[in-house]
CSV table of C-alpha atoms and ligand atoms in Angstrom, one decimal:
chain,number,residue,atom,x,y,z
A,1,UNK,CA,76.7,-66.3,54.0
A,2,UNK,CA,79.0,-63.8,55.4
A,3,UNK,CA,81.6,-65.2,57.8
A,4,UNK,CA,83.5,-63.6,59.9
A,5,UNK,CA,87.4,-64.9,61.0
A,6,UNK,CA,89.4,-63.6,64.3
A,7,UNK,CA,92.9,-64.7,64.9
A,8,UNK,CA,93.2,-67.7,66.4
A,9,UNK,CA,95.1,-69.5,69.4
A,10,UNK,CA,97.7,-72.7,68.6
A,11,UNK,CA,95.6,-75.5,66.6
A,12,UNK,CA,96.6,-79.0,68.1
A,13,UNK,CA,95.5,-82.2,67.8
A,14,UNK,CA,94.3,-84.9,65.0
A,15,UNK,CA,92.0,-84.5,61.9
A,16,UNK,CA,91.2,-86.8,58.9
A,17,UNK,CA,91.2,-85.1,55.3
A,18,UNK,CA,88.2,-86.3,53.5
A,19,UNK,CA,88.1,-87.7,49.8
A,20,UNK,CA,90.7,-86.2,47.2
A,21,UNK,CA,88.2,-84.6,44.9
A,22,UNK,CA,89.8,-85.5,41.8
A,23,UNK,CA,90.1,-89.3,42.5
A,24,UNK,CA,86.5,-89.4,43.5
A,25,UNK,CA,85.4,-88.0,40.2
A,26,UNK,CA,87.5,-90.7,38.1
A,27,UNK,CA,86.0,-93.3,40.4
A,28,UNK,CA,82.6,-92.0,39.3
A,29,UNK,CA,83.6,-92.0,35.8
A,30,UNK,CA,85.7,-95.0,35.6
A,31,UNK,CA,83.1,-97.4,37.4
A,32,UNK,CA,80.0,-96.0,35.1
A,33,UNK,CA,81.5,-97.1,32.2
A,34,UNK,CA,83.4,-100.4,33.9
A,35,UNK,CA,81.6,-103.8,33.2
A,36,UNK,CA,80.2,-104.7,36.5
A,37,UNK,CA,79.9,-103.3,39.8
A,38,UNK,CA,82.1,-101.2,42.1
A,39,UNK,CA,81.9,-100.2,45.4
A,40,UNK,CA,83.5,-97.1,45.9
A,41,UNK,CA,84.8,-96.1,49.7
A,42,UNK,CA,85.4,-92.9,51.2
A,43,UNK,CA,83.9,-90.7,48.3
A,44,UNK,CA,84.2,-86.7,48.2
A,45,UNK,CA,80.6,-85.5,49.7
A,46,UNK,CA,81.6,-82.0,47.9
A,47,UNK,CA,79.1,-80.2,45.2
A,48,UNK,CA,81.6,-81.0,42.5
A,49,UNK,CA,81.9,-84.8,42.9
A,50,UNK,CA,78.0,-85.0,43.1
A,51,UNK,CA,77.4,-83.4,40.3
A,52,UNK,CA,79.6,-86.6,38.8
A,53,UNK,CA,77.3,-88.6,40.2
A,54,UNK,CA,74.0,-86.8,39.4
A,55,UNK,CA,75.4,-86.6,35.4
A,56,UNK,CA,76.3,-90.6,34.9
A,57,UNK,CA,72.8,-91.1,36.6
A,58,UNK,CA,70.7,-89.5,33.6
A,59,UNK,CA,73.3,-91.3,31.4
A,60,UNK,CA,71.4,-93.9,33.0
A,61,UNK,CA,73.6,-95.4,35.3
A,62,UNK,CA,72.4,-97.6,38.7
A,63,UNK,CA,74.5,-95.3,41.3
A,64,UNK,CA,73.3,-95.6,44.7
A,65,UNK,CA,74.7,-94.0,48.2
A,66,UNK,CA,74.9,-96.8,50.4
A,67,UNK,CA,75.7,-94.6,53.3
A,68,UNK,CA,77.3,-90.6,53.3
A,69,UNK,CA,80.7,-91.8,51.9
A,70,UNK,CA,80.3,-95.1,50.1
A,71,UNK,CA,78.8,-95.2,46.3
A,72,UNK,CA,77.8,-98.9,44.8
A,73,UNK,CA,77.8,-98.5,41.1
A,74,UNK,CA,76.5,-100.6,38.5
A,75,UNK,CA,78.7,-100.0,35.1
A,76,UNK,CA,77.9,-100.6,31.7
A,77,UNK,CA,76.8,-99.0,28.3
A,78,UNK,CA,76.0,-95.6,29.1
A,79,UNK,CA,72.4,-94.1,27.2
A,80,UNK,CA,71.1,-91.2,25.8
A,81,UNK,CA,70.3,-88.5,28.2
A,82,UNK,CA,66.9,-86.8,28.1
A,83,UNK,CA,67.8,-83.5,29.4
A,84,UNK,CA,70.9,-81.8,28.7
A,85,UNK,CA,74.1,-82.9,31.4
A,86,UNK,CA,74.5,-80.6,34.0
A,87,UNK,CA,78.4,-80.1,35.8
A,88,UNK,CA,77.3,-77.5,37.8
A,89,UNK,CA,80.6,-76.0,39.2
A,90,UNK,CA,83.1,-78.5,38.0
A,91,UNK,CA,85.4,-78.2,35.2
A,92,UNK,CA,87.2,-81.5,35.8
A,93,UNK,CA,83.4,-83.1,35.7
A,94,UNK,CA,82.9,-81.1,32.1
A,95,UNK,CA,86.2,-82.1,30.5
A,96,UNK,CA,86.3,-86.0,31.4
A,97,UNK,CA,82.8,-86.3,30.5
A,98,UNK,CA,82.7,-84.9,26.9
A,99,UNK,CA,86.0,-87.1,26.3
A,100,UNK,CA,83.2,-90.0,27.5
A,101,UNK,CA,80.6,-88.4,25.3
A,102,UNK,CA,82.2,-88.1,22.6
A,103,UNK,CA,82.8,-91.5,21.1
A,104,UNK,CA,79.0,-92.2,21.9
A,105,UNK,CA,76.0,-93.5,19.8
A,106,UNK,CA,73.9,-90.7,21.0
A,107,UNK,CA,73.8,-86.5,21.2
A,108,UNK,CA,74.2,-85.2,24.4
A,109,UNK,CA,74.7,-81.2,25.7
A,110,UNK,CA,76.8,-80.6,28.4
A,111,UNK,CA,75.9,-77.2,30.6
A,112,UNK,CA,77.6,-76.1,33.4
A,113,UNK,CA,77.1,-72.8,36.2
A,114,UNK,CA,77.7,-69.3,35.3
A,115,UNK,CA,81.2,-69.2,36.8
A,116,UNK,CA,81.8,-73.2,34.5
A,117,UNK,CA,80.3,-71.4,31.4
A,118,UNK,CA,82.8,-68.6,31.4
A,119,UNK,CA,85.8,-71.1,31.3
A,120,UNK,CA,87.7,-72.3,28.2
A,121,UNK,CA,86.7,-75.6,26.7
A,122,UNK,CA,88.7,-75.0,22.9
A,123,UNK,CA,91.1,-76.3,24.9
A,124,UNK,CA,89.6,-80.3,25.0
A,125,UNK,CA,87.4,-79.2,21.8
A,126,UNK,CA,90.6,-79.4,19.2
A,127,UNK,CA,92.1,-82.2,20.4
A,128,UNK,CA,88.6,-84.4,20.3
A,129,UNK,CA,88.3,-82.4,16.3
A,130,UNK,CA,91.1,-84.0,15.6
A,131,UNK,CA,90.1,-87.4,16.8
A,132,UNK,CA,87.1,-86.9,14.4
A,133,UNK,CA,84.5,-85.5,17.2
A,134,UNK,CA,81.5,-84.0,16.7
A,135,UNK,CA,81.4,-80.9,18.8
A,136,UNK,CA,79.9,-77.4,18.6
A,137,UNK,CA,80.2,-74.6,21.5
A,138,UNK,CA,79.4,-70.9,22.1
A,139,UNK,CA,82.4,-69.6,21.3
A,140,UNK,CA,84.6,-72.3,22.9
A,141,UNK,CA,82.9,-72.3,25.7
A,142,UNK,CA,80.0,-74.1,27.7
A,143,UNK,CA,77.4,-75.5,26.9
A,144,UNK,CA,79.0,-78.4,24.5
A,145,UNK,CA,77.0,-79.8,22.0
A,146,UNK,CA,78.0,-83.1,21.6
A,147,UNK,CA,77.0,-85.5,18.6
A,148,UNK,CA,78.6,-89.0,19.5
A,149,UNK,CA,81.3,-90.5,16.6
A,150,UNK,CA,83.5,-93.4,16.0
A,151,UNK,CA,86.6,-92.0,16.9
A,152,UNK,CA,90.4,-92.4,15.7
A,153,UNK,CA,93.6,-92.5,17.9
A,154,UNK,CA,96.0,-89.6,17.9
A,155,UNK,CA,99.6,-88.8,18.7
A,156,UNK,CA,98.7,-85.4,20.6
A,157,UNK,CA,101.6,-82.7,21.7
A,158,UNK,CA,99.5,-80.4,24.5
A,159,UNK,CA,100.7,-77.2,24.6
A,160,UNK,CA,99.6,-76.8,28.5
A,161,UNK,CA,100.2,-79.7,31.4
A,162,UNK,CA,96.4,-79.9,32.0
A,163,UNK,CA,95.6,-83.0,33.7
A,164,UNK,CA,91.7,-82.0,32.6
A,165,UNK,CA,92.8,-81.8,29.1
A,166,UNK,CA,95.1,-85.0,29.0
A,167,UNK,CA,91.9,-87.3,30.5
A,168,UNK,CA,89.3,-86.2,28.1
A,169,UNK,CA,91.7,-87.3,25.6
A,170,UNK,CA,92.5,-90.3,27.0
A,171,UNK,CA,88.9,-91.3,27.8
A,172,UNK,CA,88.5,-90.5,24.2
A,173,UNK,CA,91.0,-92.9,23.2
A,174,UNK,CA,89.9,-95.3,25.3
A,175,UNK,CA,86.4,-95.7,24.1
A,176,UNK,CA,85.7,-99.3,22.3
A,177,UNK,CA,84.6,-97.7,19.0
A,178,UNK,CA,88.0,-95.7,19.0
A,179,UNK,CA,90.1,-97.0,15.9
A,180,UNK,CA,93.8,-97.4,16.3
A,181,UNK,CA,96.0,-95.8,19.7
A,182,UNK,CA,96.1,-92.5,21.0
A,183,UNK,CA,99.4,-90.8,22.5
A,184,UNK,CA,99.1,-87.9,24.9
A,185,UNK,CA,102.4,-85.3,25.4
A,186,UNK,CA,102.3,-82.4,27.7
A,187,UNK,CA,104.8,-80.8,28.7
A,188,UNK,CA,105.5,-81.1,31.9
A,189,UNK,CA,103.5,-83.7,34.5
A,190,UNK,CA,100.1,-83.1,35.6
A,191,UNK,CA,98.4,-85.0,37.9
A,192,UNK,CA,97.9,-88.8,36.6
A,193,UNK,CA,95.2,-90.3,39.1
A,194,UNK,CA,93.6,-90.9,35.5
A,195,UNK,CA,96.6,-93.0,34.2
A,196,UNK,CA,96.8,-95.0,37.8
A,197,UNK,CA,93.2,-95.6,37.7
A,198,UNK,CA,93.0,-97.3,34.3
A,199,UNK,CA,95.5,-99.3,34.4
A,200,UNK,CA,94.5,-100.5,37.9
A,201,UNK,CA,90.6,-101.2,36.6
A,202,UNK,CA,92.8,-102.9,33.5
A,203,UNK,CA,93.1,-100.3,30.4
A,204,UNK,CA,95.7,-100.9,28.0
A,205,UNK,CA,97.8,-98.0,29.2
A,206,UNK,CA,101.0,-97.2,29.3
A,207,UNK,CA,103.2,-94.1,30.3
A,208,UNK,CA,106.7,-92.6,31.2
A,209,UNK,CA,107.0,-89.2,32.5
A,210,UNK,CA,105.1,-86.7,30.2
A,211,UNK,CA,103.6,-89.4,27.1
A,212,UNK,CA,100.8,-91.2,28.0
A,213,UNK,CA,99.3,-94.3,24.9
A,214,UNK,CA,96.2,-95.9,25.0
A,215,UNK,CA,94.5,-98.5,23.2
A,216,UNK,CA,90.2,-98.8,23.4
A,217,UNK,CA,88.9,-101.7,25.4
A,218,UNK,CA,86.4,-102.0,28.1
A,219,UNK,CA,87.3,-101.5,31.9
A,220,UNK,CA,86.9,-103.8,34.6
A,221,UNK,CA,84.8,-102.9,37.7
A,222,UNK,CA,86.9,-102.7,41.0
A,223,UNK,CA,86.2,-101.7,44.5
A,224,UNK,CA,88.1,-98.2,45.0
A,225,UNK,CA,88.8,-96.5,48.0
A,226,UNK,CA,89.2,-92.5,47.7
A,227,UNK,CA,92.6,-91.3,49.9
A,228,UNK,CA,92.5,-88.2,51.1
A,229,UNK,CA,92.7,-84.9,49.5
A,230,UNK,CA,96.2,-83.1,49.6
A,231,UNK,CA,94.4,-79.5,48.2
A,232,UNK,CA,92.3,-79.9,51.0
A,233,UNK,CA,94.9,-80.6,54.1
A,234,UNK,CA,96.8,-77.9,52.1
A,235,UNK,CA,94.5,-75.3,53.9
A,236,UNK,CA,95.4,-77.1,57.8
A,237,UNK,CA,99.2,-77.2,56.6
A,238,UNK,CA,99.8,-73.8,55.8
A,239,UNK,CA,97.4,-72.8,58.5
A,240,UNK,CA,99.5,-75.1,61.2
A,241,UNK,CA,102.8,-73.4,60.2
A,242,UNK,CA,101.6,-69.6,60.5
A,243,UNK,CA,99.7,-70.4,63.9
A,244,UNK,CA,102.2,-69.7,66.7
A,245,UNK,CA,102.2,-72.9,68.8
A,246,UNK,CA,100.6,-75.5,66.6
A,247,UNK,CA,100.8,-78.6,66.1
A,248,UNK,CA,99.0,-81.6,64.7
A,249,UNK,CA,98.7,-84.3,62.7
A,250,UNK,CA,96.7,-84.4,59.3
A,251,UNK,CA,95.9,-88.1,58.8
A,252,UNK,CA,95.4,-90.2,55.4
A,253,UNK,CA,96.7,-87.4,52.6
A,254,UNK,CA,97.4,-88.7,49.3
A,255,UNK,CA,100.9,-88.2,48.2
A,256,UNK,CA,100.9,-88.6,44.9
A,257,UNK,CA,104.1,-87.2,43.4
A,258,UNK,CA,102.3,-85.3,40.8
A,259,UNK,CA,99.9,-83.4,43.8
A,260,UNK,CA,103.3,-82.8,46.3
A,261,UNK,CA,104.3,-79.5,45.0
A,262,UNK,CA,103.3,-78.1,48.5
A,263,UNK,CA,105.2,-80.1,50.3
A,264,UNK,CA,108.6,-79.3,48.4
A,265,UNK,CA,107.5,-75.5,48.8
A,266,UNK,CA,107.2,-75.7,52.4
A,267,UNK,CA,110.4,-77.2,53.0
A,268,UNK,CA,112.1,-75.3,50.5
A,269,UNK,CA,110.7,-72.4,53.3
A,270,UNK,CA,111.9,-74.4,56.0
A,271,UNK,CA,108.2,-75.3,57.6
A,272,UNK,CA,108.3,-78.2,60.0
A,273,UNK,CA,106.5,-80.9,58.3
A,274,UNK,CA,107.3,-84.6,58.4
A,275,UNK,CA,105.1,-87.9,56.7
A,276,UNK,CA,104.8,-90.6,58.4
A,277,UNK,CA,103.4,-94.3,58.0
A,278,UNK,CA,103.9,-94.1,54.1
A,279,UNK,CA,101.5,-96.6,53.1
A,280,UNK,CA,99.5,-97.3,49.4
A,281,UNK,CA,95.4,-97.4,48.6
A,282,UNK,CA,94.0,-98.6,45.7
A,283,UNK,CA,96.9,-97.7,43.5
A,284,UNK,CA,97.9,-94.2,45.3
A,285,UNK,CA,100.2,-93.5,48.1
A,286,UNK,CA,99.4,-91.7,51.4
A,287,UNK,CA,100.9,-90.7,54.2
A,288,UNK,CA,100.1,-88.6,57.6
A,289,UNK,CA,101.3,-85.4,57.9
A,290,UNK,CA,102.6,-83.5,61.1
A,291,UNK,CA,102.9,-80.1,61.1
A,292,UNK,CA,104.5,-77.9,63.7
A,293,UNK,CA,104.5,-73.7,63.7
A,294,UNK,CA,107.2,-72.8,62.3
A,295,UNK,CA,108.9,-69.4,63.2
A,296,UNK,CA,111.5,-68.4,60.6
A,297,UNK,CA,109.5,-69.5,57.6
A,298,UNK,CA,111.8,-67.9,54.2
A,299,UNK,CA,110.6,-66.9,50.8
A,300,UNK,CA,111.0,-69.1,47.3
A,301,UNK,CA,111.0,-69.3,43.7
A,302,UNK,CA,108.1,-71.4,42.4
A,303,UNK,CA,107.9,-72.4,38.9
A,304,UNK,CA,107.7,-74.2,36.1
A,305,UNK,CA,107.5,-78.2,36.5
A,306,UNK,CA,106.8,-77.8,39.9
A,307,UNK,CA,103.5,-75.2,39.0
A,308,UNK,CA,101.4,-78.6,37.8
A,309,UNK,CA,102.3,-80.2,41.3
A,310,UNK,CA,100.7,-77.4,43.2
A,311,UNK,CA,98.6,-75.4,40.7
A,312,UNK,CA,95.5,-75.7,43.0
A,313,UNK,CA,97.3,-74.7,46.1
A,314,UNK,CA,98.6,-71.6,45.2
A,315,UNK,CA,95.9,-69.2,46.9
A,316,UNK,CA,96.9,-71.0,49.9
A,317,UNK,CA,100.6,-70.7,49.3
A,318,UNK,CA,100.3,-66.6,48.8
A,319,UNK,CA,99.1,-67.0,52.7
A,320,UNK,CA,102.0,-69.1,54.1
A,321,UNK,CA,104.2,-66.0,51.6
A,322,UNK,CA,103.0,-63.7,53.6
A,323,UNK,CA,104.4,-65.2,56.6
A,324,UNK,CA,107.9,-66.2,55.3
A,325,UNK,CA,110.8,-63.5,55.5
A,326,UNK,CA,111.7,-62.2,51.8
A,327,UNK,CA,110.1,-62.5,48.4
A,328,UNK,CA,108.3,-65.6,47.0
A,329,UNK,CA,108.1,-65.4,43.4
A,330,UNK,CA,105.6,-67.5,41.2
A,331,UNK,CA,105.5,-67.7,37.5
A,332,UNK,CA,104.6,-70.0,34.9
A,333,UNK,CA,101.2,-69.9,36.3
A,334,UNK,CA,99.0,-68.3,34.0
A,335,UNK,CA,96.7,-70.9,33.7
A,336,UNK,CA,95.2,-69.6,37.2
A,337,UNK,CA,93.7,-67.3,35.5
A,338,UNK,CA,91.0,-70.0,33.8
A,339,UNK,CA,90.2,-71.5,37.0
A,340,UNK,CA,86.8,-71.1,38.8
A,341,UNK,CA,87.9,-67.0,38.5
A,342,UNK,CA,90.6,-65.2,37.9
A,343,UNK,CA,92.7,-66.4,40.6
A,344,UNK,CA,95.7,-63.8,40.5
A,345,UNK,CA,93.5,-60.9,40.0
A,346,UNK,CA,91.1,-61.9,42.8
A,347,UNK,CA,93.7,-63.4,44.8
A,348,UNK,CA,96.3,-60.4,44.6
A,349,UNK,CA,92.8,-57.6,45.1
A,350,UNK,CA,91.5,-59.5,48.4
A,351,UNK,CA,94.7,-60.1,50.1
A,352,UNK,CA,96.0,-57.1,49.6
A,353,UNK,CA,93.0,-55.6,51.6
A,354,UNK,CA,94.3,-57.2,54.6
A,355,UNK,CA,97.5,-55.8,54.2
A,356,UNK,CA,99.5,-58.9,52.2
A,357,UNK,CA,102.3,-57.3,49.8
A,358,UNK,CA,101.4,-59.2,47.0
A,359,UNK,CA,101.5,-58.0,43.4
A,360,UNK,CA,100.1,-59.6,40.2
A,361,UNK,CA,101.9,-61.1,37.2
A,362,UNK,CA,101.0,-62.0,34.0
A,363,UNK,CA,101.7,-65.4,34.9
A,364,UNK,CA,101.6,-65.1,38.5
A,365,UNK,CA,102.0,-62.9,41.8
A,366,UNK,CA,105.0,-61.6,43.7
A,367,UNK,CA,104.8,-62.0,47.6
A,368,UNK,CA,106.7,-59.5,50.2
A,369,UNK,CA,106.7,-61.2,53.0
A,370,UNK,CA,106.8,-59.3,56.7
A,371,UNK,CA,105.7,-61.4,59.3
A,372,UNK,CA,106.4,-58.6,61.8
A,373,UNK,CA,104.3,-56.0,60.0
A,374,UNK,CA,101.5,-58.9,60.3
A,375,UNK,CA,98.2,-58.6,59.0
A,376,UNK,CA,96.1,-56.3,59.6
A,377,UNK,CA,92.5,-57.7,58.6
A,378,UNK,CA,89.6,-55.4,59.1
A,379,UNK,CA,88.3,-55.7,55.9
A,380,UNK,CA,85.2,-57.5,54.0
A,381,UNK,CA,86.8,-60.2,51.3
A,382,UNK,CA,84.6,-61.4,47.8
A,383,UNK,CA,85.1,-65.0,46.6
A,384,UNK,CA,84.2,-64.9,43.2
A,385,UNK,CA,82.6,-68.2,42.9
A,386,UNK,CA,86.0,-69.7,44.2
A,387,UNK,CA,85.9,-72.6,47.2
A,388,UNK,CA,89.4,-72.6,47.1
A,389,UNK,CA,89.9,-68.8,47.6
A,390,UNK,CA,87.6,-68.9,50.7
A,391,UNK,CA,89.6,-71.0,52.4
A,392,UNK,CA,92.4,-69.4,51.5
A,393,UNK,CA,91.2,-66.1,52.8
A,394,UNK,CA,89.8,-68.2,55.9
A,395,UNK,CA,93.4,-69.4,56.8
A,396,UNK,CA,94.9,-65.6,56.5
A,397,UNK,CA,91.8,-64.5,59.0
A,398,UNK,CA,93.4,-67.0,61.8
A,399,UNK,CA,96.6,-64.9,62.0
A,400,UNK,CA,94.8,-60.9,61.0
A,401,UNK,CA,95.2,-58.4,63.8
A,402,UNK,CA,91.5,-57.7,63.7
A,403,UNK,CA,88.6,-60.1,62.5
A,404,UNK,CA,88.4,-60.6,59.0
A,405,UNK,CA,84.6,-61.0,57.1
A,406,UNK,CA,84.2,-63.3,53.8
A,407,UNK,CA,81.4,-63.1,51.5
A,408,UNK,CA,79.3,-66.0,50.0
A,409,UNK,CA,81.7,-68.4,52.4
A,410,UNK,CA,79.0,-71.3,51.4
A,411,UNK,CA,81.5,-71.8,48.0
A,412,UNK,CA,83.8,-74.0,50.1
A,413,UNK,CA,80.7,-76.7,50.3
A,414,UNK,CA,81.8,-77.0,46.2
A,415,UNK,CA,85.2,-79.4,47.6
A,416,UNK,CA,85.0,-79.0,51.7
A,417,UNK,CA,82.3,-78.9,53.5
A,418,UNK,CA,83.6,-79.8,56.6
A,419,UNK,CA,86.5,-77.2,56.9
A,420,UNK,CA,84.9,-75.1,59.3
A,421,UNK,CA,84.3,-77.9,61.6
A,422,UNK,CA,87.6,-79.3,61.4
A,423,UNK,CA,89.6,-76.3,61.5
A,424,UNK,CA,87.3,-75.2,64.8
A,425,UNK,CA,88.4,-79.0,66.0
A,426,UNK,CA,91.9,-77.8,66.4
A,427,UNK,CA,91.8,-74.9,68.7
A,428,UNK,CA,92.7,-75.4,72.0
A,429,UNK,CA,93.9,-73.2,74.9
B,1,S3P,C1,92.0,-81.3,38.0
B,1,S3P,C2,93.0,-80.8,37.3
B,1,S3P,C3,93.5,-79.4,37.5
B,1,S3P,C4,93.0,-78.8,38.8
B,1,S3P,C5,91.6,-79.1,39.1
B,1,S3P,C6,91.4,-80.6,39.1
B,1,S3P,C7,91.7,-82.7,37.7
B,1,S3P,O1,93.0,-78.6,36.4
B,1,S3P,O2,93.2,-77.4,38.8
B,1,S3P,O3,91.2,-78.6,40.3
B,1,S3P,O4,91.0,-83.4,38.6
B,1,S3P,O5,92.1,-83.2,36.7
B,1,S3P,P1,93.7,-78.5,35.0
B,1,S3P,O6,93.8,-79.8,34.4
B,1,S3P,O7,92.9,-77.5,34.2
B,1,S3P,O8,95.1,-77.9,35.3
């Protein structure tokens, strides 16, 4: 589908951000293999997170939708699939689940989509050889052949902050036939929605800031409700502070500290944002968020601890760049270049169609930033396969001189597909 952008007047108003994608995933996961059943609230409806769903149903799990955004699962022993395991799309869906897989009594293959099958999985494969998994790939990469094992514990020093990575491991660990503890290092913070979920369904967890140790044992079923997703509202905050005259308010955003790296960029730039009524959901803290345009937006340095925190917002942050006065600088971010495509190849060609000063990095991209040399637009953008670059390239057509056009726009349906509909929901005269 080819859509087409024009700038915008002032977005104002109210929205709710649907389900964070990652937590709805782990709910999925965690609740299949929980003794009992769960009702999960306010679940992502996004590609991704049903092909979660799809996958623990031929592993033979009693999922059912008991309306759009509520899931009742009945956990238990997982069995052996009679097809191979599809994740479609999603990495995060591929990684957990061979972590799962692998401390089965059965053989399993795990396939994923063309873009899934081009990304690395040696990086999940050496840690689970070392736990005494049985796992064969093309070439480190998709599909996984997996024959199930009794597992042992390790003390594991990851070389990237991959919060992928770090749950496939611990999943690993926790499985009941796993022998002894397994301790996770990364070096800096990822995400932990995997370590809060545990412990709240009642794993035998514990962790301090990068070193994670878990023991096997069996999970207790718990109701979970899914807040919303802060890589999603990132696309309404950037687009609220580059919009002359906006402001709204983005309600019930997670705010996990290990997901906030947008926030501290945008007030490092000096955008208007405040959160109010702070508040916790099933383990995680969320908040509402107002933003208001903000004129004199300046650039930054992002790198780092803080690229973990934000690592998914980054397409999105080279939009709000382009808007600030001076450079914005980001490094330490070459692991963008495994995501769903190269993201600061594709990100750096596309933008710089419409006239965004950005240059590529090894690990990252350099922004100039001239908000009154503006964009110009006028040009057709690819999306590689990437949700996450279309609505990044969406948000830059709101403030482009002359209409933008993006090509195969239907990715954003893998995380979002309400975007359009909320985004048009804002603009008012
Ligand atoms: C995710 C972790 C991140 C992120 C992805 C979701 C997760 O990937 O980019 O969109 O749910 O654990 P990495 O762990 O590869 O950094």
């Amino acid at each position: 589908m080819l859509k087409t952008v024009s700038k915008t007047k002032k977005l104002t108003g109210e929205i709710t951000i649907p389900a964070d994608k990652s937590v709805s995933h782990r709910a999925v996961m965690f609740s299949s293999i929980a003794d009992g059943k769960s009702v999960i609230k306010n679940f992502s409806n996004g590609a991704d997170c049903i092909s979660t769903v799809n996958l623990f149903k031929q592993l033979g799990v009693n999922i059912e939708f008991k309306d759009e955004k509520t899931l009742e699962i009945i956990g238990g022993k997982l069995l052996k699939p009679i097809k191979p395991l599809n994740a479609g799309n999603s990495g995060t869906t591929m990684r957990l689940v061979s972590g799962i897989l692998a401390g089965q009594d059965f053989e399993s293959i795990i396939t994923g989509d063309e873009s899934l099958s081009k990304r690395p999985m040696k990086r999940i494969i050496e840690p689970l050889k070392l736990m005494g998994a049985d796992i064969s790939s093309m070439d480190g990469k998709a599909p996984l052949y997996i024959k199930g094992k009794n597992l042992c514990g390790i003390n594991y020093n990851s070389q990237i902050s991959s919060a992928q990575v770090k749950s496939c491991i611990l999943l690993a660990g926790l499985n009941e036939n796993t022998n002894g503890t397994t301790i996770y290092t990364e070096p800096y913070l990822s995400r932990n929605h995997t370590e809060l979920m545990l412990k709240y369904l009642d794993a035998d967890i514990e962790f301090e800031e990068c070193t994670t140790k878990i023991s096997s044992g069996r999970l207790s079923a718990k109701n979970i409700e899914v807040i919303g997703d802060i890589s999603s509202a990132a696309f309404f905050i950037v687009a609220g502070l580059i919009v002359e005259g906006s402001d709204f308010i983005i309600k019930n955003v997670g705010i996990n500290p290990t997901r906030t790296g947008i926030l501290d960029v945008v007030k490092k730039m000096g955008g208007n944002i405040d959160l109010i009524n702070e508040r916790k959901i099933s383990g995680e803290m969320v908040a509402d968020i107002r933003v208001q345009y903000t004129e004199n937006l300046k650039g930054c340095e992002i790198s780092g601890a803080d690229i973990p925190r934000l690592i998914d917002e980054l397409p999105v942050i080279a939009v709000l760049a382009s808007q600030a006065e001076g450079e914005t600088v980001v490094r330490d971010a070459q692991d963008l270049r495994n995501k769903e495509t190269d993201r600061i190849t594709c990100l750096v060609s596309e933008l710089q169609k419409i006239g965004v000063d950005i240059f590529e990095q090894n690990d990252g991209f350099v922004v100039y930033g001239n908000k009154k040399k503006g964009l110009s637009g006028d040009a057709e953008l690819q999306v590689f396969h990437d949700h996450r670059l279309a609505m990044s390239f969406y948000v830059a057509g709101l403030v482009s001189e002359k209409q933008i056009a993006i090509k195969d726009f239907e990715w954003i349906n893998i995380s979002f597909p309400e975007f359009e509909s909320l985004m048009t929901s804002l603009i008012n005269d």
